[in-house]
């Protein structure tokens, strides 16, 4: 049973940056696709980014492409989300997830383990 814990959220002005981290324990981290999803107030949880078990280029939603970068360090069992040029619309609770999706990596139903989330608030 894998446990995930996010950190790094906070309040930032529009145009600013944040770096989220998600530490994993209790599982073989390097076997899992890792992803970040976000949920804004009153909205469904939506996909933001995913990265393959071995790392490499990430998969991004159109709304974050070019501004957010996902990376991972398998030696530290940690996945990161570097967030630049933040906008008020990026305000949400950000969740990391782990899975072995045979289907689409953008579908939250394909992920088995979830963290509790970290709040990101971007002021205008």
XYZ file of N, CA, C and O in Angstrom:
496
model
N 0.843 -1.183 0.000
C 0.000 0.000 0.000
C 0.890 1.249 0.000
O 1.656 1.463 0.921
N 0.754 2.044 -1.024
C 1.597 3.217 -1.146
C 0.926 4.406 -0.474
O -0.278 4.614 -0.593
N 1.717 5.204 0.230
C 1.245 6.457 0.805
C 1.927 7.613 0.096
O 3.126 7.554 -0.204
N 1.160 8.661 -0.161
C 1.662 9.841 -0.862
C 1.402 11.080 -0.025
O 0.309 11.234 0.537
N 2.388 11.966 0.027
C 2.231 13.190 0.798
C 2.752 14.393 0.040
O 3.933 14.444 -0.292
N 1.862 15.342 -0.246
C 2.226 16.541 -0.992
C 2.691 17.657 -0.054
O 2.257 17.730 1.095
N 3.533 18.527 -0.591
C 3.967 19.726 0.119
C 4.340 20.784 -0.886
O 4.484 20.495 -2.082
N 4.488 22.013 -0.404
C 4.955 23.092 -1.257
C 3.902 24.072 -1.717
O 4.222 25.065 -2.379
N 2.645 23.816 -1.380
C 1.607 24.757 -1.778
C 1.693 26.050 -0.979
O 2.472 26.174 -0.036
N 0.879 27.026 -1.381
C 0.868 28.297 -0.674
C 0.184 29.371 -1.468
O -0.505 29.098 -2.469
N 0.387 30.608 -1.034
C -0.188 31.785 -1.677
C 0.889 32.495 -2.474
O 1.982 32.764 -1.954
N 0.586 32.790 -3.729
C 1.554 33.451 -4.596
C 0.815 34.438 -5.488
O -0.363 34.234 -5.801
N 1.498 35.483 -5.887
C 0.895 36.459 -6.800
C 0.931 35.940 -8.231
O 1.785 35.112 -8.587
N 0.019 36.426 -9.035
C 0.001 36.063 -10.444
C 1.368 36.360 -11.075
O 1.978 37.401 -10.807
N 1.826 35.422 -11.898
C 3.139 35.538 -12.507
C 4.246 34.879 -11.700
O 5.369 34.730 -12.210
N 3.945 34.488 -10.482
C 4.939 33.886 -9.608
C 5.101 32.396 -9.839
O 4.505 31.815 -10.769
N 5.905 31.784 -8.982
C 6.251 30.369 -9.117
C 6.107 29.635 -7.798
O 6.227 30.231 -6.727
N 5.850 28.345 -7.911
C 5.850 27.434 -6.781
C 6.402 26.102 -7.247
O 6.296 25.755 -8.425
N 6.943 25.344 -6.313
C 7.383 23.993 -6.609
C 6.721 23.035 -5.626
O 6.965 23.131 -4.423
N 5.890 22.162 -6.148
C 5.238 21.159 -5.331
C 6.072 19.890 -5.300
O 6.720 19.541 -6.289
N 6.023 19.204 -4.165
C 6.689 17.910 -4.021
C 5.685 16.887 -3.531
O 4.734 17.227 -2.821
N 5.926 15.656 -3.909
C 5.088 14.552 -3.440
C 6.019 13.393 -3.100
O 6.650 12.821 -3.993
N 6.082 13.058 -1.825
C 6.933 11.964 -1.357
C 6.109 10.693 -1.213
O 5.008 10.717 -0.655
N 6.657 9.605 -1.699
C 5.973 8.318 -1.658
C 6.666 7.365 -0.696
O 7.890 7.402 -0.539
N 5.864 6.510 -0.082
C 6.413 5.466 0.783
C 5.517 4.242 0.711
O 4.350 4.326 0.329
N 6.089 3.095 1.045
C 5.300 1.878 1.136
C 5.059 1.154 -0.163
O 4.227 0.243 -0.212
N 5.728 1.541 -1.209
C 5.552 0.859 -2.485
C 6.791 0.999 -3.344
O 7.740 1.689 -2.965
N 6.788 0.341 -4.492
C 7.921 0.453 -5.410
C 7.671 1.624 -6.338
O 7.075 1.483 -7.414
N 8.141 2.775 -5.913
C 7.853 4.048 -6.593
C 8.208 3.991 -8.071
O 7.459 4.476 -8.924
N 9.343 3.381 -8.374
C 9.864 3.415 -9.745
C 9.030 2.595 -10.729
O 9.288 2.643 -11.933
N 8.046 1.864 -10.255
C 7.182 1.079 -11.142
C 5.923 1.838 -11.552
O 5.169 1.369 -12.410
N 5.687 2.987 -10.936
C 4.417 3.674 -11.114
C 4.507 4.907 -12.003
O 5.482 5.673 -11.921
N 3.491 5.090 -12.816
C 3.247 6.393 -13.418
C 2.813 7.326 -12.294
O 1.989 6.963 -11.456
N 3.382 8.516 -12.284
C 3.012 9.521 -11.293
C 2.342 10.694 -12.007
O 2.738 11.067 -13.123
N 1.348 11.258 -11.345
C 0.594 12.336 -11.977
C 0.202 13.392 -10.950
O 0.184 13.138 -9.739
N -0.098 14.570 -11.473
C -0.670 15.647 -10.669
C -2.042 15.972 -11.247
O -2.186 16.161 -12.464
N -3.014 16.035 -10.360
C -4.354 16.493 -10.689
C -4.650 17.711 -9.815
O -3.987 17.942 -8.808
N -5.667 18.460 -10.207
C -6.053 19.603 -9.386
C -7.567 19.736 -9.355
O -8.262 19.304 -10.278
N -8.047 20.321 -8.279
C -9.482 20.520 -8.116
C -9.752 21.909 -7.569
O -9.366 22.227 -6.440
N -10.390 22.719 -8.399
C -10.781 24.062 -7.989
C -12.138 24.011 -7.288
O -12.906 23.062 -7.491
N -12.442 25.006 -6.469
C -13.732 25.004 -5.764
C -14.912 24.875 -6.721
O -15.001 25.600 -7.713
N -15.783 23.921 -6.438
C -16.979 23.737 -7.242
C -16.774 23.033 -8.568
O -17.707 22.923 -9.363
N -15.554 22.558 -8.802
C -15.263 21.906 -10.081
C -14.783 20.479 -9.855
O -14.387 20.097 -8.753
N -14.818 19.701 -10.927
C -14.323 18.334 -10.864
C -12.794 18.319 -10.799
O -12.128 19.263 -11.245
N -12.270 17.233 -10.280
C -10.816 17.061 -10.286
C -10.359 16.847 -11.728
O -10.950 16.040 -12.460
N -9.304 17.553 -12.125
C -8.849 17.479 -13.505
C -7.360 17.181 -13.587
O -6.584 17.539 -12.703
N -7.000 16.558 -14.682
C -5.610 16.182 -14.930
C -4.767 17.409 -15.231
O -5.211 18.329 -15.930
N -3.519 17.402 -14.713
C -2.565 18.447 -15.046
C -1.326 17.890 -15.737
O -0.939 18.378 -16.791
N -0.698 16.872 -15.158
C 0.551 16.360 -15.727
C 0.792 14.933 -15.258
O 0.325 14.542 -14.190
N 1.534 14.184 -16.058
C 1.912 12.817 -15.703
C 3.300 12.525 -16.235
O 3.739 13.132 -17.225
N 3.978 11.566 -15.582
C 5.330 11.202 -15.985
C 5.496 9.688 -15.874
O 4.963 9.060 -14.952
N 6.225 9.125 -16.805
C 6.421 7.680 -16.868
C 7.277 7.189 -15.706
O 7.985 7.974 -15.076
N 7.242 5.889 -15.437
C 8.037 5.360 -14.320
C 9.517 5.688 -14.392
O 10.148 5.953 -13.359
N 10.081 5.710 -15.586
C 11.500 6.002 -15.740
C 11.828 7.470 -15.914
O 13.011 7.830 -16.064
N 10.833 8.313 -15.899
C 11.051 9.746 -16.081
C 10.886 10.141 -17.529
O 10.120 9.529 -18.264
N 11.593 11.174 -17.948
C 11.492 11.642 -19.311
C 10.460 12.738 -19.469
O 10.001 13.333 -18.484
N 10.075 12.977 -20.705
C 9.144 14.066 -20.997
C 7.787 13.766 -20.382
O 7.332 12.618 -20.362
N 7.133 14.785 -19.874
C 5.836 14.609 -19.255
C 4.699 14.792 -20.237
O 4.887 15.251 -21.378
N 3.526 14.391 -19.784
C 2.283 14.609 -20.518
C 1.529 15.711 -19.781
O 1.416 15.657 -18.551
N 1.014 16.695 -20.524
C 0.392 17.856 -19.884
C -0.975 18.155 -20.473
O -1.224 17.906 -21.656
N -1.826 18.729 -19.650
C -3.076 19.252 -20.163
C -2.789 20.552 -20.920
O -1.763 21.207 -20.697
N -3.668 20.918 -21.798
C -3.476 22.131 -22.583
C -3.428 23.369 -21.685
O -2.734 24.342 -21.998
N -4.133 23.344 -20.568
C -4.218 24.529 -19.721
C -2.922 24.823 -18.968
O -2.722 25.947 -18.512
N -2.043 23.835 -18.835
C -0.806 24.055 -18.080
C 0.454 23.900 -18.945
O 1.556 24.230 -18.489
N 0.291 23.419 -20.154
C 1.454 23.158 -21.016
C 2.264 24.427 -21.214
O 1.716 25.502 -21.493
N 3.571 24.313 -21.027
C 4.456 25.451 -21.198
C 4.692 26.244 -19.931
O 5.569 27.112 -19.892
N 3.904 25.980 -18.890
C 4.056 26.704 -17.621
C 4.390 25.779 -16.458
O 5.053 26.201 -15.510
N 3.918 24.544 -16.517
C 4.178 23.572 -15.454
C 5.065 22.457 -15.999
O 4.907 22.039 -17.151
N 5.977 21.995 -15.153
C 6.883 20.911 -15.545
C 6.902 19.850 -14.453
O 7.172 20.157 -13.288
N 6.623 18.608 -14.849
C 6.663 17.491 -13.920
C 8.005 16.785 -14.039
O 8.543 16.640 -15.135
N 8.533 16.348 -12.907
C 9.782 15.587 -12.895
C 9.732 14.621 -11.715
O 8.863 14.728 -10.851
N 10.678 13.693 -11.704
C 10.709 12.727 -10.604
C 12.141 12.343 -10.292
O 13.017 12.401 -11.160
N 12.352 11.939 -9.050
C 13.640 11.427 -8.598
C 13.353 10.078 -7.950
O 12.884 10.019 -6.801
N 13.604 9.015 -8.683
C 13.277 7.688 -8.174
C 14.155 7.290 -6.985
O 13.752 6.475 -6.156
N 15.328 7.873 -6.888
C 16.191 7.577 -5.737
C 15.614 8.168 -4.453
O 15.883 7.670 -3.360
N 14.820 9.226 -4.598
C 14.213 9.881 -3.436
C 12.727 9.577 -3.298
O 12.064 10.128 -2.414
N 12.198 8.756 -4.209
C 10.769 8.416 -4.185
C 9.892 9.672 -4.170
O 8.907 9.760 -3.419
N 10.259 10.612 -5.000
C 9.580 11.911 -4.987
C 9.284 12.369 -6.409
O 10.112 12.204 -7.309
N 8.102 12.942 -6.581
C 7.728 13.584 -7.835
C 7.508 15.066 -7.560
O 7.054 15.439 -6.480
N 7.844 15.891 -8.545
C 7.785 17.339 -8.390
C 6.883 17.950 -9.446
O 6.678 17.387 -10.522
N 6.385 19.133 -9.141
C 5.679 19.926 -10.130
C 6.166 21.368 -10.009
O 5.841 22.059 -9.039
N 6.985 21.780 -10.965
C 7.453 23.163 -11.024
C 6.391 23.992 -11.727
O 6.019 23.689 -12.865
N 5.918 25.031 -11.058
C 4.815 25.828 -11.556
C 5.303 27.260 -11.752
O 5.633 27.945 -10.782
N 5.336 27.721 -12.985
C 5.780 29.065 -13.319
C 4.657 29.841 -14.005
O 3.694 29.246 -14.495
N 4.819 31.149 -14.053
C 3.826 32.025 -14.702
C 2.410 31.697 -14.232
O 1.482 31.552 -15.038
N 2.258 31.596 -12.941
C 0.979 31.178 -12.378
C -0.106 32.218 -12.615
O 0.146 33.429 -12.636
N -1.318 31.719 -12.786
C -2.486 32.552 -13.041
C -3.529 32.310 -11.940
O -3.541 31.235 -11.332
N -4.419 33.257 -11.721
C -5.496 33.013 -10.745
C -6.296 31.740 -11.036
O -6.749 31.073 -10.103
N -6.442 31.394 -12.306
C -7.173 30.180 -12.678
C -6.453 28.904 -12.234
O -7.051 27.815 -12.269
N -5.204 29.017 -11.832
C -4.468 27.850 -11.329
C -4.794 27.558 -9.865
O -4.345 26.548 -9.320
N -5.559 28.434 -9.238
C -5.940 28.228 -7.840
C -6.739 26.937 -7.693
O -7.761 26.754 -8.357
N -6.250 26.039 -6.843
C -6.878 24.725 -6.673
C -6.137 23.956 -5.586
O -5.049 24.359 -5.155
N -6.718 22.853 -5.179
C -5.987 21.867 -4.397
C -5.312 20.918 -5.390
O -5.977 20.398 -6.302
N -4.022 20.729 -5.219
C -3.245 19.887 -6.120
C -2.979 18.538 -5.436
O -2.493 18.491 -4.299
N -3.295 17.480 -6.179
C -3.140 16.119 -5.684
C -2.125 15.359 -6.523
O -2.152 15.450 -7.749
N -1.266 14.578 -5.870
C -0.453 13.652 -6.649
C -1.095 12.275 -6.591
O -1.825 11.948 -5.651
N -0.834 11.502 -7.615
C -1.444 10.187 -7.751
C -0.436 9.226 -8.353
O 0.436 9.626 -9.126
N -0.599 7.946 -8.010
C 0.265 6.889 -8.527
C -0.595 5.790 -9.120
O -1.629 5.420 -8.553
N -0.169 5.284 -10.255
C -0.932 4.205 -10.866
C -0.146 3.505 -11.950
O 0.980 3.880 -12.271
N -0.789 2.494 -12.495
C -0.215 1.767 -13.638
C -1.289 1.744 -14.721
O -1.833 0.688 -15.042
N -1.597 2.927 -15.263
C -2.735 3.018 -16.175
C -2.526 2.280 -17.479
O -1.584 2.547 -18.206
N -3.409 1.347 -17.742
C -3.391 0.676 -19.042
C -4.133 1.525 -20.054
O -3.940 1.396 -21.258
N -4.984 2.401 -19.536
C -5.700 3.320 -20.399
C -5.057 4.687 -20.360
O -3.855 4.819 -20.163
N -5.858 5.704 -20.539
C -5.330 7.049 -20.618
C -4.774 7.557 -19.307
O -5.365 7.364 -18.245
N -3.648 8.211 -19.386
C -3.013 8.752 -18.183
C -3.740 9.984 -17.673
O -3.458 10.446 -16.578
N -4.639 10.522 -18.447
C -5.378 11.699 -18.021
C -6.655 11.352 -17.261
O -7.330 12.250 -16.757
N -6.954 10.050 -17.181
C -8.185 9.608 -16.522
C -7.893 9.269 -15.063
O -7.139 8.329 -14.785
N -8.492 9.990 -14.150
C -8.188 9.790 -12.738
C -8.596 8.400 -12.252
O -8.071 7.911 -11.250
N -9.504 7.754 -12.974
C -9.931 6.409 -12.574
C -8.826 5.382 -12.740
O -8.922 4.274 -12.198
N -7.790 5.741 -13.447
C -6.694 4.817 -13.692
C -5.592 4.887 -12.640
O -4.554 4.249 -12.803
N -5.812 5.663 -11.593
C -4.804 5.822 -10.548
C -5.271 5.171 -9.248
O -6.429 5.292 -8.862
N -4.345 4.475 -8.601
C -4.686 3.665 -7.440
C -4.463 4.371 -6.105
O -5.140 4.069 -5.121
N -3.499 5.251 -6.064
C -3.119 5.874 -4.802
C -3.126 7.395 -4.951
O -2.691 7.927 -5.978
N -3.589 8.046 -3.885
C -3.738 9.500 -3.910
C -3.210 10.108 -2.614
O -3.350 9.515 -1.534
N -2.641 11.301 -2.744
C -2.306 12.073 -1.569
C -3.509 12.869 -1.087
O -4.593 12.822 -1.691
N -3.307 13.626 0.007
C -4.398 14.416 0.577
C -4.522 15.800 -0.044
O -5.498 16.510 0.202
N -3.526 16.182 -0.829
C -3.607 17.445 -1.542
C -2.890 18.584 -0.829
O -2.704 18.566 0.385
N -2.501 19.575 -1.613
C -1.902 20.799 -1.088
C -2.538 21.988 -1.798
O -2.725 21.955 -3.017
N -2.884 23.012 -1.033
C -3.594 24.169 -1.588
C -2.636 25.132 -2.271
O -1.613 25.519 -1.704
N -2.984 25.515 -3.485
C -2.273 26.560 -4.217
C -3.272 27.686 -4.482
O -4.345 27.450 -5.059
N -2.923 28.882 -4.049
C -3.774 30.047 -4.260
C -2.969 31.117 -4.980
O -1.898 31.500 -4.511
N -3.487 31.562 -6.121
C -2.810 32.581 -6.917
C -3.665 33.843 -6.891
O -4.818 33.837 -7.348
N -3.102 34.905 -6.359
C -3.842 36.170 -6.269
C -3.567 37.035 -7.487
O -2.485 37.007 -8.062
N -4.569 37.824 -7.860
C -4.429 38.687 -9.047
C -3.825 40.027 -8.686
O -3.675 40.377 -7.533
